[in-house]
Amino acid sequence: MKNDTITNIDIVKAPSSKIKSVDFENLIFGNTFTDHMMVCDYENGEWQQPKIRPYGPIELEPSAKVFHYGQAVFEGMKAFRDENDKIWMFRPEENFNRINKSAKRLAIPEFPKEHFFKGLEALLNIDKDWIKKGFGNSLYIRPFVIATEPGVSASPGKNYKFMIICSPAQSYYTGEVRVKFSEEFSRAADGGVGFAKAAGNYGAQFYPTSLAKEEGFQQIIWTDANSHEFLEEAGTMNIFFRVNDTLLTAPISDRILDGITRKSLIAMAEVYNIPVEVRQISVKEIVEAAKDGSLKEIFGAGTAAVINPINGFGYKGEKYELPKLAESYATFLKDKLMKIQYNLEEDKFGWRHEVKQ
Ligand SMILES: Cc1ncc(COP(=O)(O)O)c(C=O)c1O
């Protein structure tokens, strides 16, 4: 990592903006992209200067290593506009650190911090009209890295592309969600890549999830690969259980993504005197708690939805429904976290990051 200072961001502007053709009241998550993208190439052993280009197709050789060996990692983060037109991000250093942790595991060269933040800032400034005001509106930001070197030998690429694309988003509401506790398939194994946002972790979930959908579930809660006795996380969210008044969530490990929402919720729960236990959670105790009525809530936590309440779960052919609570931890914590994100409340934690305009 030699060339790690930014001397110049070369910007080519889109000839015209697509923004007027976008219906911001009816966005489908992840389907619409802004006018520009950030591109930065790794060549001759170093990351080159970041560039801003009009959003559009890129050309790669069919033998590019990403297609054959899955050398690809990504991130997901958001930008928010407050009532005074300031633009904020939520704990972006965490995403920067995590993409490099993921990259390292996939033998991808780490990306320099200045490239990440200056490139991102330039992109957000050029596309800032896409960040709409209003609680729930945001710009979803997707940084990713792929191995572009041609060649079908199974070895790490010498060339890479780091890109950032952005997609306007509204409040994420998925309707009622019922999950299946995994009994057969696994998402991650000890010593594997579960902790990384490696593209292949997600592709590998599509088939088991499609089977769960046929049984009437929207998502899978993954259990440990060795015994399937312990609950780990959902496909794109960490998972919390409320038993009586205590929140339970699994400890992070090399199988579980170190979610930024998860760690923020744990910190907030401590401040608001909500008891939290970070420990292994067995399927057995959750099934028993569902039966005796002490299981009050299950919710997923992740950047896209912030908190996604879960209405019920299935295990070994049985279905369990959760009570509808007037005062749920999910609603309380989501509101508190979003108020920090939108600069509507004091940020005691120092999580908000202003984007210079
Ligand atoms: C597997 C997995 N778990 C958990 C999360 C939640 O992480 P975060 O809160 O950082 O978005 C994500 C999303 O990034 C994910 O892909």
Short mmCIF file of C-alpha atoms and ligand atoms in Angstrom, two decimals, residues 98 187 197 202 233-238 257 259-261 301-303, ligand 1:
data_model
loop_
_atom_site.label_atom_id
_atom_site.label_comp_id
_atom_site.label_asym_id
_atom_site.label_seq_id
_atom_site.Cartn_x
_atom_site.Cartn_y
_atom_site.Cartn_z
CA ARG A 98 -14.73 -4.29 8.01
CA ARG A 187 -24.06 -20.63 6.38
CA LYS A 197 -18.87 -9.88 3.78
CA TYR A 202 -24.84 -14.69 0.21
CA GLU A 233 -27.61 -14.96 12.67
CA ALA A 234 -29.94 -14.32 9.75
CA GLY A 235 -28.87 -13.96 6.11
CA THR A 236 -28.20 -10.23 6.23
CA MET A 237 -28.95 -9.42 9.86
CA ASN A 238 -27.74 -10.27 13.33
CA LEU A 257 -20.64 -10.97 10.90
CA GLY A 259 -22.72 -6.15 12.62
CA ILE A 260 -22.55 -2.42 13.26
CA THR A 261 -26.25 -2.24 14.08
CA ALA A 301 -30.58 -5.97 13.17
CA GLY A 302 -28.78 -4.64 10.11
CA THR A 303 -28.11 -1.51 8.09
C1 LIG B 1 -24.55 -11.75 7.34
C2 LIG B 1 -24.88 -10.43 7.91
N1 LIG B 1 -25.11 -10.33 9.23
C3 LIG B 1 -25.39 -9.15 9.81
C4 LIG B 1 -25.47 -7.98 9.07
C5 LIG B 1 -25.74 -6.68 9.74
O1 LIG B 1 -24.60 -5.87 9.77
P1 LIG B 1 -24.69 -4.28 9.82
O2 LIG B 1 -25.47 -3.95 11.03
O3 LIG B 1 -23.28 -3.83 9.92
O4 LIG B 1 -25.37 -3.86 8.57
C6 LIG B 1 -25.25 -8.03 7.68
C7 LIG B 1 -25.31 -6.81 6.88
O5 LIG B 1 -24.30 -6.17 6.68
C8 LIG B 1 -24.93 -9.28 7.09
O6 LIG B 1 -24.72 -9.37 5.78
#
